[in-house]
mmCIF file of C-alpha atoms in Angstrom:
data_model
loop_
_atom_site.group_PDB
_atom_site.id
_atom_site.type_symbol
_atom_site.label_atom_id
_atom_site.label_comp_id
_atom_site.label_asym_id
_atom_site.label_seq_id
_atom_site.Cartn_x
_atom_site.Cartn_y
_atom_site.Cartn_z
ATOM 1 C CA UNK I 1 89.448 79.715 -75.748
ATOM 2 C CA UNK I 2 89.704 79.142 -79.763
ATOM 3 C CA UNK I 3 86.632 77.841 -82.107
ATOM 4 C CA UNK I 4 88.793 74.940 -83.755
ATOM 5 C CA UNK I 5 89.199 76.002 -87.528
ATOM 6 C CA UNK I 6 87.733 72.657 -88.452
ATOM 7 C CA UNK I 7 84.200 74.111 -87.108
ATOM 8 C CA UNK I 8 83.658 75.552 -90.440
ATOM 9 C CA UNK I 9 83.905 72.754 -92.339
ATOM 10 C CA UNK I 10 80.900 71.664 -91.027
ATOM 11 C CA UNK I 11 77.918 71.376 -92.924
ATOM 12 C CA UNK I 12 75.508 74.373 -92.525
ATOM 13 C CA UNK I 13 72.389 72.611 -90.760
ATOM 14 C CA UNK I 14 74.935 71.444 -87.979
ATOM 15 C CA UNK I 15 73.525 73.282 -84.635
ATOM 16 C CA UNK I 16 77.111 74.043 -83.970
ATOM 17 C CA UNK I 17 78.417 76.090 -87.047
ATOM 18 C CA UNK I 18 79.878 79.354 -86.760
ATOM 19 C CA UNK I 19 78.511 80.708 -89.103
ATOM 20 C CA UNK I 20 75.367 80.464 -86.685
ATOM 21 C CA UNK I 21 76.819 83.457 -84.787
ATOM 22 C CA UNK I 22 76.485 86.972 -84.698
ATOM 23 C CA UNK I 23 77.641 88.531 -87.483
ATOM 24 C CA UNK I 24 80.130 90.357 -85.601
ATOM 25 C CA UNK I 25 81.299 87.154 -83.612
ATOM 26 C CA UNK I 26 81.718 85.633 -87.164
ATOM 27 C CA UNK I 27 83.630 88.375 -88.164
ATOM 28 C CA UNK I 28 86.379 88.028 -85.543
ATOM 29 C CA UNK I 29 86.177 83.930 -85.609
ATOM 30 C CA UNK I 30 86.824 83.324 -88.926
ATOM 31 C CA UNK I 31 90.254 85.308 -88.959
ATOM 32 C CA UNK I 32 91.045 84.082 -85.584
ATOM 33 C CA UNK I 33 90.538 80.548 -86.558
ATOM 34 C CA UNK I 34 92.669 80.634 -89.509
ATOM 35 C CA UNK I 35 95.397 82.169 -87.870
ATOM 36 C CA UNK I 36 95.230 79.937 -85.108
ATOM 37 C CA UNK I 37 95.175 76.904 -87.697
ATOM 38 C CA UNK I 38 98.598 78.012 -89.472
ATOM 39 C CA UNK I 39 99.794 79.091 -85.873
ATOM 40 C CA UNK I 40 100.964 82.266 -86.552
ATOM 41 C CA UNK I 41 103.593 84.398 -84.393
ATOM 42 C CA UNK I 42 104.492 87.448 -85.081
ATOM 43 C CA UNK I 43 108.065 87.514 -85.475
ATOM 44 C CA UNK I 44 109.195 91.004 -83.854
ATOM 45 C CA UNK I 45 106.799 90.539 -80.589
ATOM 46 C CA UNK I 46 110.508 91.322 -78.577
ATOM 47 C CA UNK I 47 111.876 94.195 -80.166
ATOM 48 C CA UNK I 48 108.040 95.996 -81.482
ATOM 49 C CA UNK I 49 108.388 99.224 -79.627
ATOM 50 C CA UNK I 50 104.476 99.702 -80.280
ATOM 51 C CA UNK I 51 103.861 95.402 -78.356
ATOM 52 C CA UNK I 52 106.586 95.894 -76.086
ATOM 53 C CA UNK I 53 104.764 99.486 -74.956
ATOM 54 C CA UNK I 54 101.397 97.893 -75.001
ATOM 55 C CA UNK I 55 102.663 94.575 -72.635
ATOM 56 C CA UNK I 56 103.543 97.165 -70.188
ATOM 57 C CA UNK I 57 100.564 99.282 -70.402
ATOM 58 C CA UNK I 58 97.989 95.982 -69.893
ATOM 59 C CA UNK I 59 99.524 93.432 -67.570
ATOM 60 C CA UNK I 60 100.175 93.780 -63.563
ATOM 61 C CA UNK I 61 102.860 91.502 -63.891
ATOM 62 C CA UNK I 62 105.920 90.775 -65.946
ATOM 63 C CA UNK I 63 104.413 89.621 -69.518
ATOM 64 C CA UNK I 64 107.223 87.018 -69.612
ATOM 65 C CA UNK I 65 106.345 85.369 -66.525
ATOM 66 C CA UNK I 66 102.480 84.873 -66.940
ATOM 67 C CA UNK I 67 101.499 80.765 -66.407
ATOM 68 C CA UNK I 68 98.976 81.594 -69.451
ATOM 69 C CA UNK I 69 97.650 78.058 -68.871
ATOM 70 C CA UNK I 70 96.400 78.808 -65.578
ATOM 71 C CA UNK I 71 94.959 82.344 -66.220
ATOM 72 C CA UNK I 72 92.657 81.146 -69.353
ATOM 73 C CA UNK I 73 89.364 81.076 -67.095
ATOM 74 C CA UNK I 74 89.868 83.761 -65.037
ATOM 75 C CA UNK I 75 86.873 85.882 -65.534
ATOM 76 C CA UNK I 76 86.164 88.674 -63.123
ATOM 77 C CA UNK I 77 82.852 88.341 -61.675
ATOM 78 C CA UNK I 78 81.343 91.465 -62.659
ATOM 79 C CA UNK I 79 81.827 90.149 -66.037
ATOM 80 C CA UNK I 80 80.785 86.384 -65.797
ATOM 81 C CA UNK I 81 77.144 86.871 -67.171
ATOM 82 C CA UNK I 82 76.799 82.971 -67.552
ATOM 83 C CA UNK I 83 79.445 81.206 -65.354
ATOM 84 C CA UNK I 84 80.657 77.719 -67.496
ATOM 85 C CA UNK I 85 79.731 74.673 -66.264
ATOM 86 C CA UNK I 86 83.085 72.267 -64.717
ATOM 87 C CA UNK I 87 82.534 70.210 -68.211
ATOM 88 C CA UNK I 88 82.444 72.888 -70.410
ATOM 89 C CA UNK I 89 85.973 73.869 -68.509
ATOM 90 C CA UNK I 90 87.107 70.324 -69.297
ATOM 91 C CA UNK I 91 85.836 70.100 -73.142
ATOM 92 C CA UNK I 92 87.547 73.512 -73.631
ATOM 93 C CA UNK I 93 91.050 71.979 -72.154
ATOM 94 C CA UNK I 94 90.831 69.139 -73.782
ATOM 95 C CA UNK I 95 90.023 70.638 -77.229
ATOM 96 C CA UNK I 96 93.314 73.789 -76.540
#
């Protein structure tokens, strides 16, 4: 789930600003954001021997034929330290 890009045009005292974060979540965020924002795709995704390689190293299943809509909170539950709340589920689908 992306931090909207508009999140940093916040004023600083907002609780909310990203620039609040870790330094090293900051780091990763502010990119992100900005690519997200101009909606980047990387042009060669299908013929990249190096992504193509790396789709069949990572996913189970067929890259092609992952519903990415219904895998975005799948968490496995050794790793969900602080399970979301239904309305944060909600706000974060409304807001993608």
């Amino acid at each position: 789930n992306s931090i909207p890009a508009e999140f940093w045009m916040l004023p600083d005292w907002f609780p909310f600003h990203p620039g609040r974060l870790w330094c090293h979540c900051r780091m990763v965020y502010l990119p992100m954001s900005y690519l997200y924002g101009l909606r980047f795709v990387y042009p060669n995704t299908d013929t990249d021997p190096v992504t193509v390689s790396l789709r069949k190293e990572l996913y189970c299943e067929d890259y092609e034929n992952i519903d990415w809509d219904k895998t975005r909170h799948w968490v496995a539950p050794m790793d969900n330290y602080s399970p979301k709340p239904f309305t944060m589920v909600v706000a974060q689908d409304l807001l993608s």
